[in-house]
PDB file of C-alpha atoms in Angstrom:
ATOM      1  CA  MET A  26     -47.122 -48.794  61.325  1.00  0.00           C
ATOM      2  CA  ALA A  27     -44.852 -48.232  57.586  1.00  0.00           C
ATOM      3  CA  GLU A  28     -42.038 -45.916  58.035  1.00  0.00           C
ATOM      4  CA  VAL A  29     -41.506 -43.995  55.214  1.00  0.00           C
ATOM      5  CA  LYS A  30     -37.389 -43.057  54.970  1.00  0.00           C
ATOM      6  CA  PRO A  31     -36.557 -39.262  55.722  1.00  0.00           C
ATOM      7  CA  ASN A  32     -34.375 -39.559  51.713  1.00  0.00           C
ATOM      8  CA  LEU A  33     -36.347 -42.009  49.909  1.00  0.00           C
ATOM      9  CA  ASP A  34     -36.514 -39.232  46.971  1.00  0.00           C
ATOM     10  CA  SER A  35     -33.022 -39.778  46.970  1.00  0.00           C
ATOM     11  CA  ILE A  36     -32.870 -43.466  46.886  1.00  0.00           C
ATOM     12  CA  VAL A  37     -35.227 -43.830  44.205  1.00  0.00           C
ATOM     13  CA  ALA A  38     -33.732 -40.655  41.954  1.00  0.00           C
ATOM     14  CA  HIS A  39     -30.584 -42.612  42.402  1.00  0.00           C
ATOM     15  CA  MET A  40     -31.895 -46.276  41.038  1.00  0.00           C
ATOM     16  CA  PRO A  41     -30.042 -47.081  37.793  1.00  0.00           C
ATOM     17  CA  GLY A  42     -33.984 -47.988  36.568  1.00  0.00           C
ATOM     18  CA  VAL A  43     -35.187 -44.357  37.497  1.00  0.00           C
ATOM     19  CA  ARG A  44     -31.939 -42.605  36.291  1.00  0.00           C
ATOM     20  CA  ASP A  45     -31.863 -44.959  32.502  1.00  0.00           C
ATOM     21  CA  ALA A  46     -35.480 -43.508  32.135  1.00  0.00           C
ATOM     22  CA  VAL A  47     -34.900 -40.163  32.957  1.00  0.00           C
ATOM     23  CA  ALA A  48     -32.024 -40.170  30.666  1.00  0.00           C
ATOM     24  CA  ASP A  49     -34.319 -41.825  27.548  1.00  0.00           C
ATOM     25  CA  GLU A  50     -37.490 -39.217  28.341  1.00  0.00           C
ATOM     26  CA  LEU A  51     -35.012 -36.574  27.780  1.00  0.00           C
ATOM     27  CA  GLU A  52     -33.215 -37.743  24.472  1.00  0.00           C
ATOM     28  CA  HIS A  53     -36.861 -38.442  23.541  1.00  0.00           C
ATOM     29  CA  ARG A  54     -37.281 -34.132  24.205  1.00  0.00           C
ATOM     30  CA  ALA A  55     -34.373 -33.338  22.970  1.00  0.00           C
ATOM     31  CA  ASP A  56     -34.824 -35.206  19.638  1.00  0.00           C
ATOM     32  CA  ARG A  57     -37.697 -32.777  19.069  1.00  0.00           C
ATOM     33  CA  VAL A  58     -35.917 -29.937  19.885  1.00  0.00           C
ATOM     34  CA  ARG A  59     -33.373 -30.773  17.724  1.00  0.00           C
ATOM     35  CA  ALA A  60     -36.084 -30.898  15.032  1.00  0.00           C
ATOM     36  CA  VAL A  61     -37.958 -27.720  15.392  1.00  0.00           C
ATOM     37  CA  VAL A  62     -33.915 -26.341  15.412  1.00  0.00           C
ATOM     38  CA  GLU A  63     -32.937 -28.250  12.023  1.00  0.00           C
ATOM     39  CA  ALA A  64     -35.764 -27.361  10.302  1.00  0.00           C
ATOM     40  CA  HIS A  65     -34.905 -23.095  10.619  1.00  0.00           C
ATOM     41  CA  ARG A  66     -31.814 -23.670  10.680  1.00  0.00           C
ATOM     42  CA  HIS A  67     -29.957 -20.331   9.551  1.00  0.00           C
ATOM     43  CA  SER A  68     -26.172 -20.381   9.600  1.00  0.00           C
ATOM     44  CA  GLY A  69     -26.616 -23.915  11.786  1.00  0.00           C
ATOM     45  CA  ALA A  70     -24.869 -22.015  14.966  1.00  0.00           C
ATOM     46  CA  LEU A  71     -27.547 -22.569  17.003  1.00  0.00           C
ATOM     47  CA  ALA A  72     -28.117 -26.759  15.520  1.00  0.00           C
ATOM     48  CA  ALA A  73     -24.346 -26.851  16.667  1.00  0.00           C
ATOM     49  CA  HIS A  74     -24.951 -25.609  19.839  1.00  0.00           C
ATOM     50  CA  THR A  75     -27.626 -28.186  21.156  1.00  0.00           C
ATOM     51  CA  ARG A  76     -26.253 -30.054  23.645  1.00  0.00           C
ATOM     52  CA  VAL A  77     -27.951 -32.704  26.090  1.00  0.00           C
ATOM     53  CA  ARG A  78     -26.284 -33.296  29.250  1.00  0.00           C
ATOM     54  CA  THR A  79     -26.952 -36.276  31.371  1.00  0.00           C
ATOM     55  CA  ASN A  80     -25.641 -36.258  35.152  1.00  0.00           C
ATOM     56  CA  ARG A  81     -26.408 -38.778  37.940  1.00  0.00           C
ATOM     57  CA  THR A  82     -29.651 -38.072  38.634  1.00  0.00           C
ATOM     58  CA  ASP A  83     -31.255 -35.780  36.204  1.00  0.00           C
ATOM     59  CA  SER A  84     -30.552 -34.233  32.192  1.00  0.00           C
ATOM     60  CA  THR A  85     -30.768 -31.194  30.830  1.00  0.00           C
ATOM     61  CA  VAL A  86     -30.876 -29.886  26.401  1.00  0.00           C
ATOM     62  CA  THR A  87     -29.128 -26.573  26.821  1.00  0.00           C
ATOM     63  CA  LEU A  88     -29.073 -23.963  23.547  1.00  0.00           C
ATOM     64  CA  GLU A  89     -26.200 -22.019  24.025  1.00  0.00           C
ATOM     65  CA  ASP A  90     -26.051 -19.239  21.358  1.00  0.00           C
ATOM     66  CA  PRO A  91     -26.546 -15.634  22.337  1.00  0.00           C
ATOM     67  CA  ALA A  92     -29.325 -14.705  20.328  1.00  0.00           C
ATOM     68  CA  VAL A  93     -31.683 -17.890  21.751  1.00  0.00           C
ATOM     69  CA  PHE A  94     -34.201 -15.567  23.245  1.00  0.00           C
ATOM     70  CA  ALA A  95     -34.867 -13.792  20.050  1.00  0.00           C
ATOM     71  CA  ILE A  96     -34.508 -16.791  18.152  1.00  0.00           C
ATOM     72  CA  ASN A  97     -36.774 -19.052  19.934  1.00  0.00           C
ATOM     73  CA  TYR A  98     -39.535 -16.605  21.065  1.00  0.00           C
ATOM     74  CA  GLY A  99     -38.823 -14.269  18.133  1.00  0.00           C
ATOM     75  CA  HIS A 100     -37.391 -10.394  16.738  1.00  0.00           C
ATOM     76  CA  LEU A 101     -37.248  -7.564  15.465  1.00  0.00           C
ATOM     77  CA  ALA A 102     -35.608  -7.119  12.204  1.00  0.00           C
ATOM     78  CA  PRO A 103     -33.330  -4.413  11.075  1.00  0.00           C
ATOM     79  CA  ASN A 104     -36.200  -2.644   8.796  1.00  0.00           C
ATOM     80  CA  GLY A 105     -39.213  -3.447  11.730  1.00  0.00           C
ATOM     81  CA  ARG A 106     -40.882  -6.165  10.495  1.00  0.00           C
ATOM     82  CA  TRP A 107     -41.845  -8.935  13.164  1.00  0.00           C
ATOM     83  CA  VAL A 108     -39.558 -12.203  13.573  1.00  0.00           C
ATOM     84  CA  PRO A 109     -41.529 -14.666  14.769  1.00  0.00           C
ATOM     85  CA  GLY A 110     -39.663 -17.420  16.899  1.00  0.00           C
ATOM     86  CA  ILE A 111     -39.187 -21.122  16.342  1.00  0.00           C
ATOM     87  CA  HIS A 112     -40.381 -22.066  19.763  1.00  0.00           C
ATOM     88  CA  ALA A 113     -38.230 -25.384  19.954  1.00  0.00           C
ATOM     89  CA  ILE A 114     -37.555 -24.769  23.503  1.00  0.00           C
ATOM     90  CA  GLU A 115     -41.940 -25.616  23.862  1.00  0.00           C
ATOM     91  CA  ALA A 116     -41.364 -28.551  21.531  1.00  0.00           C
ATOM     92  CA  GLY A 117     -39.177 -30.297  24.373  1.00  0.00           C
ATOM     93  CA  LEU A 118     -42.149 -29.427  26.785  1.00  0.00           C
TER      94      LEU A 118
END
């Protein structure tokens, strides 16, 4: 009879090849996010605060700007006109 270890997910997640594959995939996704951010940059602040962080078993792309929600999804300009978002987050999905 086969036996499955209860912590198999942790064992697989910590394998060097798996960690490398996760980091590589995240880097490709981060490149897509960066491309969208660079194409729509106004002041450069969002591009300067785009970070890729790799931990032991996972990786994340973060956009650290106080206005990231409005920049990504859109907002009303002071004159009342709708400014569409750049949807950089969706580019990385």
